[in-house]
Tab-separated table of N, CA and C in Angstrom:
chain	number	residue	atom	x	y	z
A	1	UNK	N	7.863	17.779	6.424
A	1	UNK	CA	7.105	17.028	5.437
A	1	UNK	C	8.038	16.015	4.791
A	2	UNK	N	7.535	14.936	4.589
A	2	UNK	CA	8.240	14.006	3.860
A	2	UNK	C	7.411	13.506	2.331
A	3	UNK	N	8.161	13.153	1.754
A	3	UNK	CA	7.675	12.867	0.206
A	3	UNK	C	6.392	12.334	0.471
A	4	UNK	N	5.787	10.855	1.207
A	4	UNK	CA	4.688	10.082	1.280
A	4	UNK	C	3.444	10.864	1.773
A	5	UNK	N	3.818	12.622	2.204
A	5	UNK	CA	2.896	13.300	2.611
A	5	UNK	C	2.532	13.958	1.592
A	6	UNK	N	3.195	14.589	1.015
A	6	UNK	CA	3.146	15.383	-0.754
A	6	UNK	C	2.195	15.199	-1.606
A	7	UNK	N	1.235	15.919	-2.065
A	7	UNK	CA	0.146	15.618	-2.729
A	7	UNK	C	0.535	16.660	-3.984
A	8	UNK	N	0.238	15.970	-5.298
A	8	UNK	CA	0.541	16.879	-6.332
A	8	UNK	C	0.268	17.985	-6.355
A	9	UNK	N	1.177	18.920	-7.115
A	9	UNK	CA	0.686	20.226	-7.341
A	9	UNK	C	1.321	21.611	-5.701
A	10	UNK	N	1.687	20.425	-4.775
A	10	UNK	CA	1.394	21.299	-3.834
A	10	UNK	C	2.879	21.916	-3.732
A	11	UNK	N	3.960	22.962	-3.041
A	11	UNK	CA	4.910	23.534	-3.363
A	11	UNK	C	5.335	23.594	-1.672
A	12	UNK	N	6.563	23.292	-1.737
A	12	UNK	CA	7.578	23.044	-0.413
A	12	UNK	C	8.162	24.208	-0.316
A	13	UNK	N	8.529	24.962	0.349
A	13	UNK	CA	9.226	26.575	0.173
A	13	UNK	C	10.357	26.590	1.814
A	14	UNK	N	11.490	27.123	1.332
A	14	UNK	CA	12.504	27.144	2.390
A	14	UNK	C	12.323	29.149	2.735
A	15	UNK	N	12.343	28.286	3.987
A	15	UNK	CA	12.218	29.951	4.728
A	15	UNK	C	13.252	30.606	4.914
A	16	UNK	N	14.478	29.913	4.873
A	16	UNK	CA	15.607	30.742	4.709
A	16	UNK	C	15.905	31.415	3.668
A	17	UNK	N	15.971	30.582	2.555
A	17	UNK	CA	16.285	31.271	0.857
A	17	UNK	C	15.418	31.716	0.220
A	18	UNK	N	14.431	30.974	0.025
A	18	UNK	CA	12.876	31.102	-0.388
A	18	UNK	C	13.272	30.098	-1.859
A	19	UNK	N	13.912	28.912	-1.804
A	19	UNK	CA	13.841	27.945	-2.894
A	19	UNK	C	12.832	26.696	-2.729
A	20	UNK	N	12.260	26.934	-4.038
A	20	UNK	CA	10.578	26.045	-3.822
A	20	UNK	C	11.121	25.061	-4.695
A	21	UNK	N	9.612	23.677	-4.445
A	21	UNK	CA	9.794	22.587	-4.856
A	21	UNK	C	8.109	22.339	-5.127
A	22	UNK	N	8.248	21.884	-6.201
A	22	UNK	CA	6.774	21.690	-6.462
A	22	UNK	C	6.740	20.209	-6.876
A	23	UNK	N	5.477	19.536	-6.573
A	23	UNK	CA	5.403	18.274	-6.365
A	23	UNK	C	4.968	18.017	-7.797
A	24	UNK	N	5.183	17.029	-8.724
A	24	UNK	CA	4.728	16.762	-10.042
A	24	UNK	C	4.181	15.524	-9.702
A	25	UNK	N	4.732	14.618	-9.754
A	25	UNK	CA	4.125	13.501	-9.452
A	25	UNK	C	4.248	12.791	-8.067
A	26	UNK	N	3.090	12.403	-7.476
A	26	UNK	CA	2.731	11.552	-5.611
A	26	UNK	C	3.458	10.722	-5.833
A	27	UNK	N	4.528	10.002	-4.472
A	27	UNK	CA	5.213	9.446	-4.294
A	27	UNK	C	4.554	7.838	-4.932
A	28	UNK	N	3.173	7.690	-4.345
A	28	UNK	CA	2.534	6.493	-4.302
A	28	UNK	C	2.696	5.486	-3.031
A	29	UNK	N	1.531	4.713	-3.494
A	29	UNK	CA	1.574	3.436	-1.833
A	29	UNK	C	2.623	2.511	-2.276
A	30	UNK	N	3.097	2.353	-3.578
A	30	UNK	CA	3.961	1.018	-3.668
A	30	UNK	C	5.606	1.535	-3.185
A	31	UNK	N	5.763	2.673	-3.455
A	31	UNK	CA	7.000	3.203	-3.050
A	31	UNK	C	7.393	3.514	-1.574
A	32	UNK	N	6.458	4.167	-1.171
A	32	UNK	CA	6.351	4.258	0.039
A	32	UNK	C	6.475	2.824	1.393
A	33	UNK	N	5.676	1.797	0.902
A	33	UNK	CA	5.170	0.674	1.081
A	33	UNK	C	6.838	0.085	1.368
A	34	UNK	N	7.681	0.032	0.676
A	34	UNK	CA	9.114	-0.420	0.504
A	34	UNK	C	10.082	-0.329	1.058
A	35	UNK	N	9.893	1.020	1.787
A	35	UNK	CA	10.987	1.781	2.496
A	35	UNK	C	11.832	2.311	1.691
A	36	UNK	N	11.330	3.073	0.119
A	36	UNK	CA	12.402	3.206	-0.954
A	36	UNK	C	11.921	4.822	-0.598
A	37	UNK	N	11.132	5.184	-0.011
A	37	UNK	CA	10.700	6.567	-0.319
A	37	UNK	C	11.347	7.377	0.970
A	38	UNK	N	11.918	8.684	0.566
A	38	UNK	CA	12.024	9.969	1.913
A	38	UNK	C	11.660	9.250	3.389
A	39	UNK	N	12.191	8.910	4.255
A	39	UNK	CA	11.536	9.184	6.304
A	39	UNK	C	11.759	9.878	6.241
A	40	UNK	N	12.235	11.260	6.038
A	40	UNK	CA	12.527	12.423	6.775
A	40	UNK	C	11.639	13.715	6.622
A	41	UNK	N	11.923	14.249	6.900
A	41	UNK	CA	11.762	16.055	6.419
A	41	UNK	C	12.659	15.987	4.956
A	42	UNK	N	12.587	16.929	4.346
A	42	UNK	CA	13.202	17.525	3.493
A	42	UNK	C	13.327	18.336	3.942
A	43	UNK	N	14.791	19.019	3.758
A	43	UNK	CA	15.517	20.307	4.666
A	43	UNK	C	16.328	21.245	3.788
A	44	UNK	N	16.106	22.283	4.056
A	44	UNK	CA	17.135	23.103	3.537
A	44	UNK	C	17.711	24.068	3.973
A	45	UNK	N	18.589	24.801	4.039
A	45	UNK	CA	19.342	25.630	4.494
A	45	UNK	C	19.257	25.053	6.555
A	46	UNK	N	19.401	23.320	6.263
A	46	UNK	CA	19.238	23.017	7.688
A	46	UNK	C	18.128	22.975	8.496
A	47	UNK	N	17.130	23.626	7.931
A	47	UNK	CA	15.404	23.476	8.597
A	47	UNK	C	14.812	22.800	7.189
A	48	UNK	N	13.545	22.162	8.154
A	48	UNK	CA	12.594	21.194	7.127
A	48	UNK	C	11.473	22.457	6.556
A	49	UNK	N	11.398	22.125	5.307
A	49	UNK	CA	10.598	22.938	4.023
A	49	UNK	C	9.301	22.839	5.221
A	50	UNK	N	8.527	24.365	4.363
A	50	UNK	CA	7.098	24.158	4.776
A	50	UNK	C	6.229	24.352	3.557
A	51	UNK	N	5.545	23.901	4.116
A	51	UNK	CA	4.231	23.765	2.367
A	51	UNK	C	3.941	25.102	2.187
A	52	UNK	N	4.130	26.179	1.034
A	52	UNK	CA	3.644	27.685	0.699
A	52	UNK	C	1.896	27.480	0.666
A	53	UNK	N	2.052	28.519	1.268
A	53	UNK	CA	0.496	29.101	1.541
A	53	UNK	C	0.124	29.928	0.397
């Protein structure tokens, strides 16, 4: 998942550690739009977060 996918509220969780990230505020189209925002995954412990169920 990358930031421009992130919809508020929703929580990123690492399967290795179990350290979460909860989304407060959407990246938006103007940020994104720029190339100022995340391409990647967000990763941790070396693997990309998955959204908690």
């Amino acid at each position: 998942m990358n930031c421009s996918e992130l919809k508020e509220e929703q929580i990123l969780v690492c399967e290795g550690c179990g350290f979460e990230l909860k989304v407060v505020n959407e990246c938006g189209a103007t940020c994104c739009s720029t190339d100022t925002c995340c391409t990647g995954n967000i990763t941790c412990c070396g693997e990309p977060m998955k959204l908690k169920k």
